[in-house]
Amino acid sequence: GENVEQHPSTLSVQEGDSAVIKCTYSDSASNYFPWYKQELGKGPQLIIDIRSNVGEKKDQRIAVTLNKTAKHFSLHITETQPEDSAVYFCAASSYSGGYQKVTFGTGTKLQVIP
Amino acid sequence: EAQVTQNPRYLITVTGKKLTVTCSQNMNHEYMSWYRQDPGLGLRQIYYSMNVEVTDKGDVPEGYKVSRKEKRNFPLILESPSPNQTSLYFCASSFSAGDLTDTQYFGPGTRLTVL
């Protein structure tokens, strides 16, 4: 089955700096890569995603890049703000057994220091 | 408001005492799923349901049961809880399970402690 590794597990940055979270996956059949943000006391919420036929996608201060050859993808947050502090999960999805199975990474706790 | 609700939000129980965590969604979603979240392990799928009366095991189904008698509800049942089931549990739903980009909506989580 799919295995998703995520690094780092914790990340502290100064407000205004950039943050980068990296993930690797093992299954070359994975074709969709969502990123989730989990704020304290809440469930994960989708913030950005990318399909396997796209190399990069940007939404305001958030961008995701995908390297299919190397099987890795990354989340980039620019001009970080205190409200960006949360746990971030990457995920890889592939069609298996009649449905899109989503495998999550282990999470990155991001702390933005004011 | 479109949402996934879970109850209870917090539960402390003892080994062997049967419990049920309820999950309900008001978005008419076909697909529902249960995950557990543990430090260093991320989110792991317990069970999922493609539609009413259709359920299947995820990656960590041992010790859990589910049922899907109605489209909106997907309860998680622990027949005989053990301490290794102490975890944070999330219910999620999406419109379908076959679409590549169907967004999963997560509930607020249930923190379970089994003593």
Short mmCIF file of C-alpha atoms in Angstrom, two decimals:
data_model
loop_
_atom_site.label_atom_id
_atom_site.label_comp_id
_atom_site.label_asym_id
_atom_site.label_seq_id
_atom_site.Cartn_x
_atom_site.Cartn_y
_atom_site.Cartn_z
CA GLY A 1 0.00 0.00 0.00
CA GLU A 2 0.85 3.66 -0.11
CA ASN A 3 3.31 5.12 2.41
CA VAL A 4 3.57 8.88 2.93
CA GLU A 5 6.47 10.38 4.86
CA GLN A 6 6.33 13.97 6.08
CA HIS A 7 9.10 16.26 7.37
CA PRO A 8 9.73 18.05 9.59
CA SER A 9 7.50 16.99 12.46
CA THR A 10 7.81 20.44 14.05
CA LEU A 11 8.72 23.77 12.52
CA SER A 12 9.14 27.19 14.12
CA VAL A 13 9.47 30.32 12.02
CA GLN A 14 9.43 34.03 12.66
CA GLU A 15 6.39 35.92 11.50
CA GLY A 16 6.93 37.05 7.92
CA ASP A 17 9.36 34.25 7.08
CA SER A 18 8.56 31.34 4.78
CA ALA A 19 7.77 27.79 5.84
CA VAL A 20 8.29 24.64 3.78
CA ILE A 21 6.92 21.20 4.55
CA LYS A 22 8.03 18.21 2.49
CA CYS A 23 6.39 14.86 1.80
CA THR A 24 7.36 11.77 -0.14
CA TYR A 25 5.10 8.96 -1.33
CA SER A 26 5.76 5.43 -2.48
CA ASP A 27 2.93 4.47 -4.86
CA SER A 28 3.45 5.73 -8.40
CA ALA A 29 -0.30 5.28 -8.98
CA SER A 30 -1.11 8.14 -6.59
CA ASN A 31 -2.66 10.92 -8.63
CA TYR A 32 -4.00 13.49 -6.19
CA PHE A 33 -2.25 15.25 -3.33
CA PRO A 34 -4.31 17.33 -0.87
CA TRP A 35 -2.96 19.32 2.07
CA TYR A 36 -4.93 19.79 5.27
CA LYS A 37 -4.62 22.32 8.08
CA GLN A 38 -5.73 21.31 11.57
CA GLU A 39 -6.23 24.09 14.07
CA LEU A 40 -6.29 23.36 17.78
CA GLY A 41 -9.46 21.55 18.79
CA LYS A 42 -10.75 21.22 15.25
CA GLY A 43 -10.79 18.67 12.47
CA PRO A 44 -8.48 18.87 9.45
CA GLN A 45 -9.56 21.24 6.70
CA LEU A 46 -8.45 21.16 3.06
CA ILE A 47 -6.33 24.19 2.18
CA ILE A 48 -4.85 23.32 -1.20
CA ASP A 49 -4.47 20.34 -3.49
CA ILE A 50 -2.68 19.32 -6.65
CA ARG A 51 -3.28 16.70 -9.31
CA SER A 52 -0.53 14.52 -10.71
CA ASN A 53 -0.60 16.23 -14.11
CA VAL A 54 0.30 19.61 -12.58
CA GLY A 55 3.72 20.62 -11.28
CA GLU A 56 2.79 23.63 -9.19
CA LYS A 57 -0.28 25.37 -7.83
CA LYS A 58 -0.56 28.62 -5.93
CA ASP A 59 -3.30 30.21 -3.85
CA GLN A 60 -2.33 33.55 -2.36
CA ARG A 61 0.41 32.85 0.22
CA ILE A 62 0.23 29.08 -0.16
CA ALA A 63 1.78 27.02 -2.93
CA VAL A 64 2.29 23.34 -3.54
CA THR A 65 4.84 21.74 -5.84
CA LEU A 66 4.91 18.17 -7.12
CA ASN A 67 7.79 16.15 -8.55
CA LYS A 68 6.32 12.92 -9.88
CA THR A 69 9.65 11.48 -10.92
CA ALA A 70 11.08 11.80 -7.44
CA LYS A 71 7.70 11.12 -5.80
CA HIS A 72 7.78 14.11 -3.55
CA PHE A 73 5.63 17.17 -3.01
CA SER A 74 5.94 20.23 -0.84
CA LEU A 75 3.85 22.94 0.79
CA HIS A 76 5.22 26.47 0.78
CA ILE A 77 3.75 29.22 2.97
CA THR A 78 5.13 32.70 2.40
CA GLU A 79 4.86 35.76 4.66
CA THR A 80 3.75 33.58 7.56
CA GLN A 81 1.31 35.00 10.10
CA PRO A 82 0.45 33.83 13.63
CA GLU A 83 -2.84 32.42 12.36
CA ASP A 84 -0.85 30.01 10.18
CA SER A 85 0.14 28.19 13.39
CA ALA A 86 -1.44 24.74 13.18
CA VAL A 87 -0.73 21.11 12.32
CA TYR A 88 -0.43 20.46 8.59
CA PHE A 89 -1.00 17.07 6.97
CA CYS A 90 -0.05 16.05 3.47
CA ALA A 91 -1.84 13.17 1.79
CA ALA A 92 -1.62 11.04 -1.32
CA SER A 93 -4.65 9.57 -3.02
CA SER A 94 -4.99 6.76 -5.53
CA TYR A 95 -7.87 4.81 -6.98
CA SER A 96 -7.97 1.46 -5.22
CA GLY A 97 -10.73 -1.07 -4.60
CA GLY A 98 -13.40 1.10 -6.19
CA TYR A 99 -12.66 4.35 -4.42
CA GLN A 100 -10.05 7.06 -4.00
CA LYS A 101 -8.05 5.92 -1.01
CA VAL A 102 -6.34 8.72 0.89
CA THR A 103 -3.15 8.05 2.86
CA PHE A 104 -2.02 10.78 5.24
CA GLY A 105 1.42 11.86 6.34
CA THR A 106 2.32 12.06 10.02
CA GLY A 107 1.78 15.81 10.35
CA THR A 108 3.89 18.93 10.87
CA LYS A 109 3.27 21.26 13.79
CA LEU A 110 3.99 24.78 12.56
CA GLN A 111 4.56 27.55 15.06
CA VAL A 112 4.76 31.12 13.81
CA ILE A 113 6.47 33.35 16.36
CA PRO A 114 5.21 36.95 16.41
CA GLU B 1 -24.62 25.24 7.87
CA ALA B 2 -22.95 22.29 6.13
CA GLN B 3 -21.13 20.27 8.72
CA VAL B 4 -20.08 16.96 10.20
CA THR B 5 -20.95 16.56 13.87
CA GLN B 6 -19.58 14.07 16.36
CA ASN B 7 -20.68 13.17 19.86
CA PRO B 8 -19.37 13.07 22.43
CA ARG B 9 -16.40 15.40 21.99
CA TYR B 10 -14.64 13.99 25.04
CA LEU B 11 -15.05 10.61 26.70
CA ILE B 12 -13.23 8.85 29.50
CA THR B 13 -14.21 5.23 30.00
CA VAL B 14 -12.90 1.98 31.43
CA THR B 15 -11.65 -1.16 29.74
CA GLY B 16 -14.42 -3.38 28.42
CA LYS B 17 -17.32 -0.96 28.66
CA LYS B 18 -19.04 -0.76 25.31
CA LEU B 19 -19.33 2.68 23.78
CA THR B 20 -20.59 4.37 20.64
CA VAL B 21 -19.34 7.57 19.04
CA THR B 22 -21.94 9.10 16.76
CA CYS B 23 -21.26 10.91 13.49
CA SER B 24 -23.78 12.79 11.41
CA GLN B 25 -23.48 14.90 8.24
CA ASN B 26 -26.08 17.19 6.68
CA MET B 27 -24.57 17.42 3.19
CA ASN B 28 -26.20 14.33 1.66
CA HIS B 29 -22.76 12.80 1.21
CA GLU B 30 -22.50 9.18 0.08
CA TYR B 31 -19.02 8.50 1.45
CA MET B 32 -18.20 8.51 5.16
CA SER B 33 -15.11 7.42 7.01
CA TRP B 34 -13.59 7.10 10.47
CA TYR B 35 -9.97 7.94 11.29
CA ARG B 36 -7.89 7.84 14.42
CA GLN B 37 -5.10 10.32 15.03
CA ASP B 38 -2.13 9.38 17.18
CA PRO B 39 1.09 11.33 17.80
CA GLY B 40 3.72 10.51 15.21
CA LEU B 41 1.31 8.33 13.21
CA GLY B 42 -0.91 10.89 11.54
CA LEU B 43 -4.44 9.96 10.50
CA ARG B 44 -5.19 6.30 9.93
CA GLN B 45 -8.41 5.04 8.45
CA ILE B 46 -10.48 2.68 10.59
CA TYR B 47 -13.57 1.98 8.48
CA TYR B 48 -15.32 3.59 5.56
CA SER B 49 -18.70 3.46 3.89
CA MET B 50 -19.41 4.03 0.22
CA ASN B 51 -23.16 4.30 0.79
CA VAL B 52 -26.01 3.04 2.95
CA GLU B 53 -25.47 -0.56 4.06
CA VAL B 54 -22.03 -0.62 2.39
CA THR B 55 -19.07 -0.61 4.77
CA ASP B 56 -15.50 -1.86 4.56
CA LYS B 57 -12.34 -2.06 6.63
CA GLY B 58 -9.68 0.58 6.49
CA ASP B 59 -6.10 0.20 7.65
CA VAL B 60 -6.69 -0.28 11.39
CA PRO B 61 -10.15 -1.90 11.87
CA GLU B 62 -9.35 -4.27 14.76
CA GLY B 63 -11.52 -3.63 17.81
CA TYR B 64 -14.02 -1.42 16.00
CA LYS B 65 -17.41 -1.85 14.35
CA VAL B 66 -19.50 0.49 12.23
CA SER B 67 -22.94 0.58 10.71
CA ARG B 68 -24.56 2.69 8.00
CA LYS B 69 -28.31 2.34 8.23
CA GLU B 70 -29.03 5.89 7.15
CA LYS B 71 -27.13 8.08 4.71
CA ARG B 72 -26.45 10.83 7.23
CA ASN B 73 -25.24 8.72 10.18
CA PHE B 74 -22.15 6.58 10.60
CA PRO B 75 -21.60 5.52 14.23
CA LEU B 76 -18.33 4.00 15.46
CA ILE B 77 -18.76 1.20 17.99
CA LEU B 78 -16.16 -0.09 20.42
CA GLU B 79 -17.58 -3.33 21.80
CA SER B 80 -14.84 -3.85 24.40
CA PRO B 81 -12.53 -0.83 24.52
CA SER B 82 -8.90 -1.30 25.53
CA PRO B 83 -6.26 1.28 26.55
CA ASN B 84 -4.59 1.07 23.11
CA GLN B 85 -7.75 2.59 21.66
CA THR B 86 -7.09 5.81 23.54
CA SER B 87 -6.89 8.29 20.69
CA LEU B 88 -8.40 11.25 18.89
CA TYR B 89 -11.10 10.11 16.47
CA PHE B 90 -12.37 11.92 13.41
CA CYS B 91 -15.35 11.26 11.22
CA ALA B 92 -15.23 12.54 7.64
CA SER B 93 -17.57 12.65 4.68
CA SER B 94 -17.44 13.48 0.98
CA PHE B 95 -19.97 13.60 -1.84
CA SER B 96 -18.65 10.38 -3.34
CA ALA B 97 -15.57 8.22 -3.06
CA GLY B 98 -14.81 7.80 -6.71
CA ASP B 99 -14.17 11.36 -7.80
CA LEU B 100 -10.52 12.31 -7.86
CA THR B 101 -10.89 15.59 -6.06
CA ASP B 102 -13.91 15.02 -3.83
CA THR B 103 -13.13 17.03 -0.72
CA GLN B 104 -13.38 15.26 2.61
CA TYR B 105 -15.06 17.28 5.35
CA PHE B 106 -13.98 16.38 8.85
CA GLY B 107 -15.86 16.53 12.11
CA PRO B 108 -14.42 18.31 15.18
CA GLY B 109 -13.02 15.13 16.70
CA THR B 110 -13.71 12.93 19.74
CA ARG B 111 -10.98 12.53 22.31
CA LEU B 112 -11.32 9.08 23.88
CA THR B 113 -9.43 7.87 26.92
CA VAL B 114 -9.72 4.23 27.95
CA LEU B 115 -8.45 3.50 31.46
#
